[in-house]
C-alpha positions as a Python dict, from the first residue, in 0.01 Angstrom:
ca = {
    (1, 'X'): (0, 0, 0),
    (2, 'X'): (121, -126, -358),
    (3, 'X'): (111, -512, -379),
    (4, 'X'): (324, -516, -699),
    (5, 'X'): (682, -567, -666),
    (6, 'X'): (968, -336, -769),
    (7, 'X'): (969, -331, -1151),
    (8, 'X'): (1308, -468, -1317),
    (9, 'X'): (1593, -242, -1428),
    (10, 'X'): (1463, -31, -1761),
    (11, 'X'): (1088, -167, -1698),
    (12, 'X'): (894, 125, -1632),
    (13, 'X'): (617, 134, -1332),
    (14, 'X'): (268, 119, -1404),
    (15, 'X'): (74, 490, -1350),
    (16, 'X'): (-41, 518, -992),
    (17, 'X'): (-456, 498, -951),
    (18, 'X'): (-573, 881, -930),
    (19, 'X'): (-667, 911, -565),
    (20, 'X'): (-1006, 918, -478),
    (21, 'X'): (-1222, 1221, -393),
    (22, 'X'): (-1167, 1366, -26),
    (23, 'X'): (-1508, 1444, 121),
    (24, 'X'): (-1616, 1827, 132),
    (25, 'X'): (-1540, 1895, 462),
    (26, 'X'): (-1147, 1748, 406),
    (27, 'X'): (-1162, 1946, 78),
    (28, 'X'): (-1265, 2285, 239),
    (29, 'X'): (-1005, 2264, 487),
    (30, 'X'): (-733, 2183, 264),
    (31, 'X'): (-866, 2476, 12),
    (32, 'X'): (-853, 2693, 326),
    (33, 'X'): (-519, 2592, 426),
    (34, 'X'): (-388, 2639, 78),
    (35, 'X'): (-520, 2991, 122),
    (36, 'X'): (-383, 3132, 401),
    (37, 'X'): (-46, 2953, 275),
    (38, 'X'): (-36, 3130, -46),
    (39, 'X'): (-155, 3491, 145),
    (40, 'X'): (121, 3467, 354),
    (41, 'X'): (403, 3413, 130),
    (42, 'X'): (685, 3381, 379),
    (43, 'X'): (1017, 3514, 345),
    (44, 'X'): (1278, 3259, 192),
    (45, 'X'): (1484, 2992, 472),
    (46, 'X'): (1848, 3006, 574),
    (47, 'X'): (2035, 2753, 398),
    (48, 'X'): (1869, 2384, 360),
    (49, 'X'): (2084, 2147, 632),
    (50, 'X'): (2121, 1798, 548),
    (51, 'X'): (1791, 1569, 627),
    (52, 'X'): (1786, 1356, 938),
    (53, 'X'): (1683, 999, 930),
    (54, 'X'): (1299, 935, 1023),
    (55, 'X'): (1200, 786, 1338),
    (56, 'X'): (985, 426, 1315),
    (57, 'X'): (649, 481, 1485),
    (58, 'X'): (509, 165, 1671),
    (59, 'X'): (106, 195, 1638),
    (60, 'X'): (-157, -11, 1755),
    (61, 'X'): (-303, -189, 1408),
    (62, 'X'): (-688, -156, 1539),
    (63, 'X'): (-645, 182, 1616),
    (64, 'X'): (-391, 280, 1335),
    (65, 'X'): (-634, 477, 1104),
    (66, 'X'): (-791, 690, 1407),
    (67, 'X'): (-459, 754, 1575),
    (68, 'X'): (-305, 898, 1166),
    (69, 'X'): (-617, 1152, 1183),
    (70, 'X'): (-565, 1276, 1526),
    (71, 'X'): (-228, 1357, 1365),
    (72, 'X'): (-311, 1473, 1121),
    (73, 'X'): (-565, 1699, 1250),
    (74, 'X'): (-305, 1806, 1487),
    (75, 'X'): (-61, 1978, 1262),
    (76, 'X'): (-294, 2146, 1071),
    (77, 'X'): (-446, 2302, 1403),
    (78, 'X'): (-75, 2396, 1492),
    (79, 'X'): (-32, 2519, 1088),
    (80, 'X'): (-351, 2701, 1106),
    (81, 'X'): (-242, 2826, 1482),
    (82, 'X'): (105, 2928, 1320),
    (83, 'X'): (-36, 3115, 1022),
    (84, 'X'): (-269, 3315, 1237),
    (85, 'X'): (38, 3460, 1468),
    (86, 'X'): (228, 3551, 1128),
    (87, 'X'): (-84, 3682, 1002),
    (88, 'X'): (-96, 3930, 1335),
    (89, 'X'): (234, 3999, 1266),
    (90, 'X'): (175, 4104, 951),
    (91, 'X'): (-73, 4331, 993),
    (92, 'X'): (124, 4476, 1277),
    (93, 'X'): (365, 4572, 1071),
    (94, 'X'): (138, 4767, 837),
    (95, 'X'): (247, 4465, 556),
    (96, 'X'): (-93, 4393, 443),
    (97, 'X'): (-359, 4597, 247),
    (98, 'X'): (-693, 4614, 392),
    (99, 'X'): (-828, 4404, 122),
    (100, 'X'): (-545, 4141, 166),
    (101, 'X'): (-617, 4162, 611),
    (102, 'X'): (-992, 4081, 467),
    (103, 'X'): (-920, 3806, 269),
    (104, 'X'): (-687, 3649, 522),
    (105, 'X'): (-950, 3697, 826),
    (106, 'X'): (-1187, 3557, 623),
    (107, 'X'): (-972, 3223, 483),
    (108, 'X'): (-864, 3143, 842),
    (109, 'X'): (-1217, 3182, 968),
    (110, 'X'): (-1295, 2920, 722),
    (111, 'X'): (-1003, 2722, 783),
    (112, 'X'): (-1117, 2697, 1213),
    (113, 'X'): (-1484, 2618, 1087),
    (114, 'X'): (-1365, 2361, 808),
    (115, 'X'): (-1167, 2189, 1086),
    (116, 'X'): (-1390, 2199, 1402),
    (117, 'X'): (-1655, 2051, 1177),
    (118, 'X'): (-1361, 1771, 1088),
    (119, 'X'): (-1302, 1722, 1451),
    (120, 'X'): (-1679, 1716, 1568),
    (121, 'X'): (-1738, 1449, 1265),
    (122, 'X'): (-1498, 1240, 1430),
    (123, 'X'): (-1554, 1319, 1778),
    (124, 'X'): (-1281, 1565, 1845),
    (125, 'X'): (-1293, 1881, 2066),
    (126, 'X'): (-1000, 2166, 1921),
    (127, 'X'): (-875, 2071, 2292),
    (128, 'X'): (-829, 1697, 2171),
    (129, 'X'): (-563, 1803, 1925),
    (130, 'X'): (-333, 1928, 2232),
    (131, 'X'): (-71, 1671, 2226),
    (132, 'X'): (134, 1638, 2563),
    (133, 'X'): (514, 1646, 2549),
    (134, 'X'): (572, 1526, 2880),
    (135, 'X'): (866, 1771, 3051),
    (136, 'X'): (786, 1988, 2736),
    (137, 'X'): (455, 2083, 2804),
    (138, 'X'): (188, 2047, 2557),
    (139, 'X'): (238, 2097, 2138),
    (140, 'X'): (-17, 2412, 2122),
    (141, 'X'): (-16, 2695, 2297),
    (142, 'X'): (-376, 2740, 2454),
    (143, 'X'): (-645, 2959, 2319),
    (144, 'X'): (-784, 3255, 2600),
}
């Protein structure tokens, strides 16, 4: 967080400090991610509907920082679990060249190795990442 207060009216804020480098394995699987993202290039959304407001979240401050990866972690399995059914779909329909169904096998490959290795370096199992819903079940679907 920013210590520094609100500047005045017509003051200008100081440049935020470039963030720091994010470790190779982080870096790989948001290169990976990026990937499959840009492969995919999904078809344009119905009309935008007006934002909701955001929920507080009540954490635990000692365990703050672990619970925000286990998040974290968690939606980009469930990204990563998303892209790989549209992917399917894709090449289903006969949408993809063979060159572009390589390059997308290949980038989601890397994107499951580039996050069980995150997961394993923080003592996560794949399975971890399941969040329960209660009376909805649990978040991902689970892998035969």
């Amino acid at each position: 967080m920013n210590d520094e207060a609100d500047p005045a009216p017509g003051e200008r804020r100081a440049p935020p400090e470039p963030l720091p480098e994010a470790p190779p394995p982080l870096r790989r699987a948001g290169t990976a991610l990026n990937d499959a993202f840009r492969l995919l290039q999904a078809p344009p959304t119905p009309a935008d509907e007006p934002p909701r407001p955001a929920r507080r979240l009540r954490t635990d401050h000692e365990s703050v920082e672990e619970d925000l990866l286990k998040l974290v972690l968690t939606v980009v399995e469930l990204l990563r679990q998303l892209i790989e059914r549209q992917a399917l779909r894709r090449v289903d329909a006969g949408d993809l060249t063979d060159d572009q169904e390589e390059e997308l096998g290949a980038t989601l490959m890397a994107l499951h190795d580039a996050l069980s290795d995150l997961c394993a370096e923080h003592g996560y199992t794949l399975q971890d990442l399941n969040l329960d819903l209660g009376p909805l079940g649990p978040l991902l679907p689970r892998e035969d």
